[in-house]
Amino acid sequence: MKLLVTGGAGFIGSNFIHYWIEKHPEDKIVNLDALTYAGNLENLKSIENNPNYKFVKADISDKEKINEIISDEKPDAIVHYAAESHVDRSILGPEAFVRTNVLGTFNLLEAARQNGNIRFHHVSTDEVFGSLGPNDAPFNETTPYDPRSPYSASKASSDHLVRAYFHTFGLPITISNCSNNYGFYQFPEKLIPLFVTNLIEDKKIPLYGDGMNVRDWLYVEDHSGAVDLILQKGKIGETYCIGGNCEKTNKEITYKILEFMGKDEKMIEFVADRKGHDLRYSIDSSKIQHELGWTPKTSFEDGMKKTIQWYKENESWWKKIKSGEYQNYYEKNYKDR
Ligand code: NAD
Ligand code: TYD
């Protein structure tokens, strides 16, 4: 089997590539990524010389290039992770979100359709369902869409397009909507890696508003395992909700990190709230559990301890990000390949 993974140089896509190569070493993987600020080929250093792995630098908003790559590579399946992924950035500059998440997804769907109806898995987020009140039932596959940030609106648009290509053109698609991920190689702009790396550097940690917003957390490898199962056994045309069954307020996460790192609560700095900040996300993943036999394997305590340890042991990885040096990796190591 040959997979074309988009966004494989990012946090979750790179985890999926490592996972897949370990579990299916005979398969071929093409990693298609534009290397935006969030793409970092150092995440894949240990496999960059694997003969079954290939990197192609391309922007999914470039329709002709995408069609050319897909018609040359002829993958058996496309696993689509590439996206602008950070809510705060979508508030500062929504345009890139529409270009990559909406137009880019459209270009990939067209290329999949024009090159023999290639199997297409679309990786999406629980944020498309909107914001829950404290006592509302969790999101599931039948929850109406109600996105409220430019990020979630662009992901919702992409989900609709993917489903439309199934109904209209018979493209063999599946979609997954996952809750907040954490783990190794997460870009230090998101809550957990930002707080952990700031604390290692003895810097304050900026908690938005009153810290009472709730997210459901999943260890990234459990997300990769779920996507693997959907690719192998998922029903074409279906959507699967993936979650860690692990709801926590941001304050709880913050105190856990402080506890595990032996730091004082004086490190917390309450800052102005995010505009339109969704109060609560929660996912009911019983469909994927019952139909495909998936369950999250890593507990929050274990996942957090491993993650904090990883950031402590890999200071050079995130310090290069904070200094901007990581952006030279492609020029130094890939340009002449
Ligand atoms: P990320 O920001 O870490 O990585 C995104 C990757 O996509 C980067 O490698 C980047 O270079 C690439 N990319 C961006 N624009 C591109 C373009 N125009 N063309 C080609 N490549 C481009 O994101 P992530 O956290 O790894 O998220 C991956 C996917 O999972 C996204 O689709 C996101 O919506 C979804 N998701 C994320 C979470 C989460 O908690 N991070 C939860 C649920 C779903
Ligand atoms: P984030 O990691 O950006 O993921 P998302 O917005 O996609 O859920 O944020 C997780 C939660 O943490 C969210 O409620 C916003 C909050 N947050 C902070 O309080 N401070 C921060 O510096 C960041 C980045 C996030």
CSV table of C-alpha atoms and ligand atoms in Angstrom, one decimal:
chain,number,residue,atom,x,y,z
A,1,MET,CA,0.0,0.0,0.0
A,2,LYS,CA,1.2,3.5,-0.8
A,3,LEU,CA,-0.1,6.4,1.3
A,4,LEU,CA,0.1,10.1,0.5
A,5,VAL,CA,0.1,12.0,3.8
A,6,THR,CA,-0.5,15.7,3.7
A,7,GLY,CA,0.9,17.9,6.5
A,8,GLY,CA,3.2,15.1,7.6
A,9,ALA,CA,5.8,17.5,8.8
A,10,GLY,CA,3.4,18.9,11.5
A,11,PHE,CA,2.6,17.6,15.0
A,12,ILE,CA,0.0,14.9,14.3
A,13,GLY,CA,0.9,14.1,10.7
A,14,SER,CA,4.5,13.3,11.7
A,15,ASN,CA,3.3,11.2,14.6
A,16,PHE,CA,1.1,9.3,12.1
A,17,ILE,CA,4.0,8.7,9.7
A,18,HIS,CA,6.2,7.3,12.5
A,19,TYR,CA,3.3,5.2,13.7
A,20,TRP,CA,2.6,3.8,10.2
A,21,ILE,CA,6.2,3.1,9.3
A,22,GLU,CA,6.6,1.1,12.6
A,23,LYS,CA,3.4,-0.8,12.2
A,24,HIS,CA,3.4,-1.3,8.4
A,25,PRO,CA,7.1,-1.3,7.4
A,26,GLU,CA,6.4,-2.7,4.0
A,27,ASP,CA,4.1,0.2,3.0
A,28,LYS,CA,5.3,3.3,1.1
A,29,ILE,CA,4.7,6.9,2.4
A,30,VAL,CA,4.8,10.1,0.5
A,31,ASN,CA,4.8,13.1,2.8
A,32,LEU,CA,3.4,16.2,1.1
A,33,ASP,CA,3.9,19.4,3.1
A,34,ALA,CA,4.4,23.1,2.3
A,35,LEU,CA,6.7,23.5,5.4
A,36,THR,CA,4.8,26.5,6.8
A,37,TYR,CA,5.9,27.8,10.2
A,38,ALA,CA,4.3,24.7,11.7
A,39,GLY,CA,6.1,22.2,9.4
A,40,ASN,CA,9.4,20.8,10.7
A,41,LEU,CA,11.3,18.0,9.0
A,42,GLU,CA,13.3,17.4,12.1
A,43,ASN,CA,10.2,15.7,13.4
A,44,LEU,CA,11.0,12.9,10.9
A,45,LYS,CA,14.8,12.9,11.2
A,46,SER,CA,15.0,9.2,12.3
A,47,ILE,CA,13.2,8.0,9.1
A,48,GLU,CA,14.4,10.4,6.5
A,49,ASN,CA,16.6,7.8,4.9
A,50,ASN,CA,14.1,5.0,4.9
A,51,PRO,CA,13.7,3.8,1.3
A,52,ASN,CA,9.9,3.6,1.8
A,53,TYR,CA,9.6,7.2,2.8
A,54,LYS,CA,9.7,10.3,0.5
A,55,PHE,CA,9.2,14.0,1.2
A,56,VAL,CA,7.7,16.3,-1.4
A,57,LYS,CA,7.5,20.0,-0.7
A,58,ALA,CA,4.2,21.4,-2.1
A,59,ASP,CA,1.4,23.7,-1.1
A,60,ILE,CA,-2.1,22.2,-1.3
A,61,SER,CA,-3.5,25.5,-2.4
A,62,ASP,CA,-1.5,25.1,-5.7
A,63,LYS,CA,-4.0,23.1,-7.7
A,64,GLU,CA,-1.9,22.2,-10.7
A,65,LYS,CA,1.1,21.0,-8.7
A,66,ILE,CA,-1.1,18.9,-6.4
A,67,ASN,CA,-2.8,17.3,-9.4
A,68,GLU,CA,0.6,16.6,-10.9
A,69,ILE,CA,2.1,15.0,-7.8
A,70,ILE,CA,-1.0,12.8,-7.2
A,71,SER,CA,-1.0,11.7,-10.8
A,72,ASP,CA,2.7,10.9,-10.6
A,73,GLU,CA,2.6,9.2,-7.2
A,74,LYS,CA,-0.6,7.2,-7.7
A,75,PRO,CA,-1.2,6.6,-4.0
A,76,ASP,CA,-3.7,4.0,-2.8
A,77,ALA,CA,-4.9,6.4,-0.2
A,78,ILE,CA,-4.6,10.1,0.8
A,79,VAL,CA,-4.5,10.9,4.5
A,80,HIS,CA,-5.2,14.6,4.8
A,81,TYR,CA,-3.7,16.3,7.9
A,82,ALA,CA,-2.4,19.6,6.3
A,83,ALA,CA,-4.1,22.6,7.7
A,84,GLU,CA,-3.6,25.9,9.4
A,85,SER,CA,-4.4,24.6,12.9
A,86,HIS,CA,-4.1,27.4,15.5
A,87,VAL,CA,-7.2,29.3,16.6
A,88,ASP,CA,-5.3,32.3,17.8
A,89,ARG,CA,-3.6,32.7,14.4
A,90,SER,CA,-7.0,32.4,12.7
A,91,ILE,CA,-8.2,35.4,14.7
A,92,LEU,CA,-5.1,37.4,13.7
A,93,GLY,CA,-5.2,36.3,10.1
A,94,PRO,CA,-8.1,34.2,8.8
A,95,GLU,CA,-7.2,34.3,5.1
A,96,ALA,CA,-4.5,31.5,5.2
A,97,PHE,CA,-7.1,29.3,6.9
A,98,VAL,CA,-9.5,29.7,4.0
A,99,ARG,CA,-6.8,29.2,1.5
A,100,THR,CA,-5.3,26.0,3.0
A,101,ASN,CA,-8.2,24.4,4.8
A,102,VAL,CA,-10.9,25.1,2.3
A,103,LEU,CA,-9.2,25.6,-1.1
A,104,GLY,CA,-6.4,23.2,-0.3
A,105,THR,CA,-8.9,20.5,0.7
A,106,PHE,CA,-10.9,21.2,-2.5
A,107,ASN,CA,-7.7,20.8,-4.6
A,108,LEU,CA,-6.9,17.5,-3.0
A,109,LEU,CA,-10.5,16.2,-3.5
A,110,GLU,CA,-10.4,17.2,-7.2
A,111,ALA,CA,-7.0,15.5,-7.6
A,112,ALA,CA,-8.3,12.4,-5.9
A,113,ARG,CA,-11.4,12.4,-8.1
A,114,GLN,CA,-9.5,13.0,-11.4
A,115,ASN,CA,-6.9,10.3,-10.7
A,116,GLY,CA,-9.2,7.3,-10.3
A,117,ASN,CA,-11.3,8.1,-7.2
A,118,ILE,CA,-8.5,7.6,-4.6
A,119,ARG,CA,-9.5,6.6,-1.1
A,120,PHE,CA,-9.5,9.8,1.0
A,121,HIS,CA,-9.3,10.2,4.8
A,122,HIS,CA,-9.9,13.7,6.1
A,123,VAL,CA,-8.6,14.5,9.5
A,124,SER,CA,-10.8,17.1,11.2
A,125,THR,CA,-11.6,18.5,14.6
A,126,ASP,CA,-14.3,18.5,17.3
A,127,GLU,CA,-14.3,22.3,17.1
A,128,VAL,CA,-16.6,22.2,14.0
A,129,PHE,CA,-19.5,21.4,16.4
A,130,GLY,CA,-19.2,24.7,18.3
A,131,SER,CA,-19.2,25.2,22.0
A,132,LEU,CA,-21.0,23.3,24.8
A,133,GLY,CA,-22.5,24.5,28.0
A,134,PRO,CA,-21.3,22.8,31.3
A,135,ASN,CA,-24.2,20.3,31.3
A,136,ASP,CA,-24.7,19.7,27.6
A,137,ALA,CA,-24.3,16.2,26.2
A,138,PRO,CA,-20.9,15.5,24.4
A,139,PHE,CA,-20.6,15.9,20.6
A,140,ASN,CA,-21.2,12.9,18.5
A,141,GLU,CA,-21.4,12.1,14.7
A,142,THR,CA,-25.0,13.6,14.5
A,143,THR,CA,-24.3,16.9,16.3
A,144,PRO,CA,-25.1,19.8,14.0
A,145,TYR,CA,-22.2,21.9,12.9
A,146,ASP,CA,-21.8,25.3,14.6
A,147,PRO,CA,-18.3,26.6,14.1
A,148,ARG,CA,-17.4,29.8,15.8
A,149,SER,CA,-13.8,30.7,15.0
A,150,PRO,CA,-12.2,31.2,11.5
A,151,TYR,CA,-10.2,28.0,12.2
A,152,SER,CA,-13.3,25.9,13.0
A,153,ALA,CA,-15.3,27.5,10.2
A,154,SER,CA,-12.6,26.6,7.7
A,155,LYS,CA,-12.4,23.0,9.0
A,156,ALA,CA,-16.2,22.8,8.9
A,157,SER,CA,-16.2,23.9,5.3
A,158,SER,CA,-13.6,21.3,4.4
A,159,ASP,CA,-15.7,18.6,6.1
A,160,HIS,CA,-18.7,19.6,4.0
A,161,LEU,CA,-16.7,19.5,0.8
A,162,VAL,CA,-15.3,16.0,1.6
A,163,ARG,CA,-18.8,14.7,2.3
A,164,ALA,CA,-20.2,16.4,-0.9
A,165,TYR,CA,-17.5,14.5,-2.9
A,166,PHE,CA,-18.8,11.2,-1.5
A,167,HIS,CA,-22.5,11.9,-2.2
A,168,THR,CA,-21.9,13.7,-5.6
A,169,PHE,CA,-19.0,11.9,-7.1
A,170,GLY,CA,-18.8,8.6,-5.1
A,171,LEU,CA,-15.3,9.5,-3.8
A,172,PRO,CA,-14.5,6.9,-1.2
A,173,ILE,CA,-14.0,9.1,1.8
A,174,THR,CA,-14.0,8.9,5.6
A,175,ILE,CA,-13.8,11.7,8.1
A,176,SER,CA,-12.6,11.8,11.7
A,177,ASN,CA,-13.3,14.6,14.2
A,178,CYS,CA,-10.9,14.5,17.0
A,179,SER,CA,-10.5,16.3,20.3
A,180,ASN,CA,-7.4,18.2,21.5
A,181,ASN,CA,-4.2,16.2,21.0
A,182,TYR,CA,-1.0,16.5,23.1
A,183,GLY,CA,2.4,14.7,22.9
A,184,PHE,CA,5.9,14.9,21.4
A,185,TYR,CA,6.7,17.4,18.7
A,186,GLN,CA,3.7,19.7,19.3
A,187,PHE,CA,4.5,23.2,18.2
A,188,PRO,CA,5.1,25.4,21.3
A,189,GLU,CA,2.2,27.8,20.5
A,190,LYS,CA,-0.5,25.4,21.8
A,191,LEU,CA,-1.4,25.3,25.5
A,192,ILE,CA,0.5,22.2,26.7
A,193,PRO,CA,3.9,22.7,24.9
A,194,LEU,CA,3.8,26.4,25.4
A,195,PHE,CA,3.4,26.1,29.2
A,196,VAL,CA,5.9,23.2,29.6
A,197,THR,CA,8.6,25.0,27.6
A,198,ASN,CA,8.0,28.4,29.3
A,199,LEU,CA,8.3,26.7,32.7
A,200,ILE,CA,11.6,25.0,31.6
A,201,GLU,CA,12.8,28.5,30.8
A,202,ASP,CA,11.4,29.9,34.0
A,203,LYS,CA,8.9,32.1,32.1
A,204,LYS,CA,5.3,32.9,33.1
A,205,ILE,CA,2.5,30.9,31.6
A,206,PRO,CA,-0.4,32.9,30.1
A,207,LEU,CA,-3.8,31.5,31.1
A,208,TYR,CA,-6.7,33.0,29.1
A,209,GLY,CA,-9.7,34.5,31.0
A,210,ASP,CA,-10.6,32.6,34.2
A,211,GLY,CA,-9.0,29.4,33.0
A,212,MET,CA,-12.4,27.6,33.2
A,213,ASN,CA,-12.7,26.6,29.5
A,214,VAL,CA,-12.9,22.8,29.1
A,215,ARG,CA,-11.1,20.7,26.5
A,216,ASP,CA,-11.1,16.9,26.0
A,217,TRP,CA,-7.5,15.7,25.7
A,218,LEU,CA,-6.1,12.7,23.8
A,219,TYR,CA,-2.5,11.4,23.5
A,220,VAL,CA,-1.4,11.9,19.9
A,221,GLU,CA,-0.5,8.2,19.4
A,222,ASP,CA,-4.0,7.2,20.2
A,223,HIS,CA,-5.2,9.5,17.5
A,224,SER,CA,-2.8,7.8,15.0
A,225,GLY,CA,-4.1,4.4,16.1
A,226,ALA,CA,-7.7,5.5,15.4
A,227,VAL,CA,-6.9,6.8,11.9
A,228,ASP,CA,-5.1,3.5,11.2
A,229,LEU,CA,-8.3,1.6,12.1
A,230,ILE,CA,-10.5,3.9,10.1
A,231,LEU,CA,-8.2,3.4,7.0
A,232,GLN,CA,-8.3,-0.4,7.5
A,233,LYS,CA,-11.9,-1.0,8.6
A,234,GLY,CA,-13.8,2.3,8.4
A,235,LYS,CA,-17.0,2.3,6.4
A,236,ILE,CA,-16.8,4.5,3.3
A,237,GLY,CA,-18.8,7.7,3.6
A,238,GLU,CA,-18.8,7.6,7.4
A,239,THR,CA,-17.6,10.0,10.1
A,240,TYR,CA,-16.0,8.9,13.3
A,241,CYS,CA,-15.6,11.1,16.5
A,242,ILE,CA,-12.4,10.5,18.4
A,243,GLY,CA,-11.9,11.6,22.0
A,244,GLY,CA,-9.9,10.8,25.1
A,245,ASN,CA,-12.8,10.8,27.5
A,246,CYS,CA,-10.7,13.2,29.4
A,247,GLU,CA,-12.3,16.6,30.0
A,248,LYS,CA,-10.2,19.1,31.9
A,249,THR,CA,-10.4,22.8,32.5
A,250,ASN,CA,-7.4,24.8,31.4
A,251,LYS,CA,-6.8,25.5,35.1
A,252,GLU,CA,-6.7,21.8,35.9
A,253,ILE,CA,-4.2,21.2,33.1
A,254,THR,CA,-2.1,24.2,34.3
A,255,TYR,CA,-2.0,22.9,37.9
A,256,LYS,CA,-1.1,19.4,36.7
A,257,ILE,CA,1.8,20.8,34.7
A,258,LEU,CA,3.0,22.9,37.6
A,259,GLU,CA,2.8,19.8,39.9
A,260,PHE,CA,4.7,17.5,37.5
A,261,MET,CA,7.3,20.1,36.9
A,262,GLY,CA,7.7,21.1,40.6
A,263,LYS,CA,6.8,24.8,39.9
A,264,ASP,CA,4.8,27.3,41.9
A,265,GLU,CA,1.4,28.7,40.9
A,266,LYS,CA,3.0,32.2,41.0
A,267,MET,CA,4.2,31.3,37.4
A,268,ILE,CA,0.6,31.7,36.2
A,269,GLU,CA,-0.3,35.0,34.6
A,270,PHE,CA,-4.0,35.5,33.9
A,271,VAL,CA,-4.3,37.3,30.6
A,272,ALA,CA,-7.1,38.7,28.4
A,273,ASP,CA,-9.4,36.1,27.1
A,274,ARG,CA,-9.4,34.8,23.5
A,275,LYS,CA,-12.1,36.5,21.3
A,276,GLY,CA,-15.1,34.2,21.0
A,277,HIS,CA,-13.4,31.6,23.2
A,278,ASP,CA,-15.4,28.3,23.0
A,279,LEU,CA,-16.3,27.3,26.6
A,280,ARG,CA,-16.3,23.5,26.3
A,281,TYR,CA,-15.6,20.6,23.9
A,282,SER,CA,-16.5,17.1,24.8
A,283,ILE,CA,-16.6,14.0,22.5
A,284,ASP,CA,-18.6,10.8,22.7
A,285,SER,CA,-16.5,8.3,20.8
A,286,SER,CA,-18.7,5.3,21.3
A,287,LYS,CA,-19.2,4.8,17.5
A,288,ILE,CA,-15.5,4.1,16.8
A,289,GLN,CA,-15.2,2.1,20.0
A,290,HIS,CA,-18.2,-0.2,19.2
A,291,GLU,CA,-17.8,-0.4,15.4
A,292,LEU,CA,-14.1,-0.5,15.0
A,293,GLY,CA,-12.9,-1.6,18.5
A,294,TRP,CA,-10.8,1.5,19.2
A,295,THR,CA,-10.0,2.7,22.7
A,296,PRO,CA,-7.5,5.3,23.9
A,297,LYS,CA,-4.6,3.4,25.5
A,298,THR,CA,-2.6,6.2,27.2
A,299,SER,CA,-3.9,7.7,30.5
A,300,PHE,CA,-3.7,11.4,30.9
A,301,GLU,CA,-1.2,11.1,33.8
A,302,ASP,CA,1.1,8.8,31.8
A,303,GLY,CA,0.8,10.8,28.6
A,304,MET,CA,1.5,14.1,30.4
A,305,LYS,CA,4.5,12.7,32.3
A,306,LYS,CA,6.0,11.3,29.0
A,307,THR,CA,5.3,14.6,27.2
A,308,ILE,CA,6.9,16.8,29.9
A,309,GLN,CA,9.9,14.4,30.0
A,310,TRP,CA,10.2,14.6,26.2
A,311,TYR,CA,10.3,18.4,26.2
A,312,LYS,CA,12.9,18.4,29.0
A,313,GLU,CA,15.1,16.0,27.0
A,314,ASN,CA,14.6,17.7,23.6
A,315,GLU,CA,15.3,21.3,24.4
A,316,SER,CA,17.3,21.7,21.2
A,317,TRP,CA,14.1,20.8,19.1
A,318,TRP,CA,11.9,23.5,20.6
A,319,LYS,CA,14.7,26.1,21.2
A,320,LYS,CA,15.4,26.0,17.5
A,321,ILE,CA,11.7,26.7,17.0
A,322,LYS,CA,11.6,29.5,19.4
A,323,SER,CA,14.7,31.0,17.7
A,324,GLY,CA,13.4,30.3,14.2
A,325,GLU,CA,16.5,28.2,13.3
A,326,TYR,CA,14.4,25.2,12.5
A,327,GLN,CA,13.3,26.8,9.3
A,328,ASN,CA,16.8,26.2,7.8
A,329,TYR,CA,16.5,22.4,8.1
A,330,TYR,CA,15.1,21.9,4.6
A,331,GLU,CA,17.7,24.1,2.9
A,332,LYS,CA,20.5,22.3,4.7
A,333,ASN,CA,19.4,18.7,4.4
A,334,TYR,CA,16.9,18.3,1.6
A,335,LYS,CA,17.5,20.8,-1.1
A,336,ASP,CA,19.8,18.6,-3.2
A,337,ARG,CA,17.9,15.4,-2.8
B,1,NAD,P1,0.2,21.5,12.7
B,1,NAD,O1,-0.1,23.0,12.6
B,1,NAD,O2,1.2,21.1,13.7
B,1,NAD,O3,0.7,21.0,11.3
B,1,NAD,C1,0.1,21.3,10.1
B,1,NAD,C2,1.1,20.8,8.9
B,1,NAD,O4,0.4,21.2,7.7
B,1,NAD,C3,2.4,21.5,8.9
B,1,NAD,O5,3.4,20.6,8.7
B,1,NAD,C4,2.3,22.5,7.8
B,1,NAD,O6,3.6,22.8,7.1
B,1,NAD,C5,1.3,21.8,6.9
B,1,NAD,N1,0.6,22.8,6.0
B,1,NAD,C6,0.0,23.9,6.4
B,1,NAD,N2,-0.5,24.5,5.3
B,1,NAD,C7,-0.2,23.8,4.2
B,1,NAD,C8,-0.4,23.9,2.8
B,1,NAD,N3,-1.1,25.0,2.3
B,1,NAD,N4,0.0,22.9,2.0
B,1,NAD,C9,0.7,21.9,2.5
B,1,NAD,N5,1.0,21.7,3.8
B,1,NAD,C10,0.6,22.7,4.7
B,1,NAD,O7,-1.2,20.8,12.9
B,1,NAD,P2,-1.6,19.6,13.8
B,1,NAD,O8,-1.8,20.0,15.2
B,1,NAD,O9,-0.6,18.5,13.5
B,1,NAD,O10,-3.0,19.2,13.1
B,1,NAD,C11,-3.0,18.3,11.9
B,1,NAD,C12,-4.5,18.1,11.5
B,1,NAD,O11,-5.2,17.6,12.6
B,1,NAD,C13,-5.2,19.5,11.1
B,1,NAD,O12,-6.0,19.2,10.0
B,1,NAD,C14,-6.0,19.8,12.3
B,1,NAD,O13,-7.2,20.6,12.0
B,1,NAD,C15,-6.4,18.4,12.9
B,1,NAD,N6,-6.6,18.4,14.3
B,1,NAD,C16,-5.7,18.9,15.2
B,1,NAD,C17,-6.0,18.7,16.6
B,1,NAD,C18,-5.0,19.2,17.6
B,1,NAD,O14,-5.2,19.1,18.8
B,1,NAD,N7,-3.8,19.7,17.2
B,1,NAD,C19,-7.1,18.1,17.0
B,1,NAD,C20,-8.0,17.6,16.1
B,1,NAD,C21,-7.8,17.7,14.7
B,2,TYD,P1,-5.0,25.5,22.2
B,2,TYD,O1,-3.9,24.6,22.6
B,2,TYD,O2,-4.7,26.7,21.4
B,2,TYD,O3,-6.1,24.6,21.4
B,2,TYD,P2,-7.6,24.9,21.0
B,2,TYD,O4,-7.9,26.4,21.1
B,2,TYD,O5,-7.7,24.4,19.6
B,2,TYD,O6,-8.5,24.1,21.9
B,2,TYD,O7,-5.8,26.0,23.5
B,2,TYD,C1,-6.3,25.1,24.4
B,2,TYD,C2,-7.0,25.9,25.5
B,2,TYD,O8,-6.0,26.6,26.2
B,2,TYD,C3,-8.0,26.9,24.9
B,2,TYD,O9,-9.1,26.9,25.8
B,2,TYD,C4,-7.2,28.2,25.0
B,2,TYD,C5,-6.3,28.0,26.2
B,2,TYD,N1,-5.0,28.7,26.1
B,2,TYD,C6,-4.6,29.5,27.2
B,2,TYD,O10,-5.2,29.6,28.2
B,2,TYD,N2,-3.3,30.1,27.1
B,2,TYD,C7,-2.5,29.9,26.0
B,2,TYD,O11,-1.5,30.6,25.9
B,2,TYD,C8,-3.0,29.1,24.9
B,2,TYD,C9,-2.2,28.9,23.7
B,2,TYD,C10,-4.2,28.5,25.0
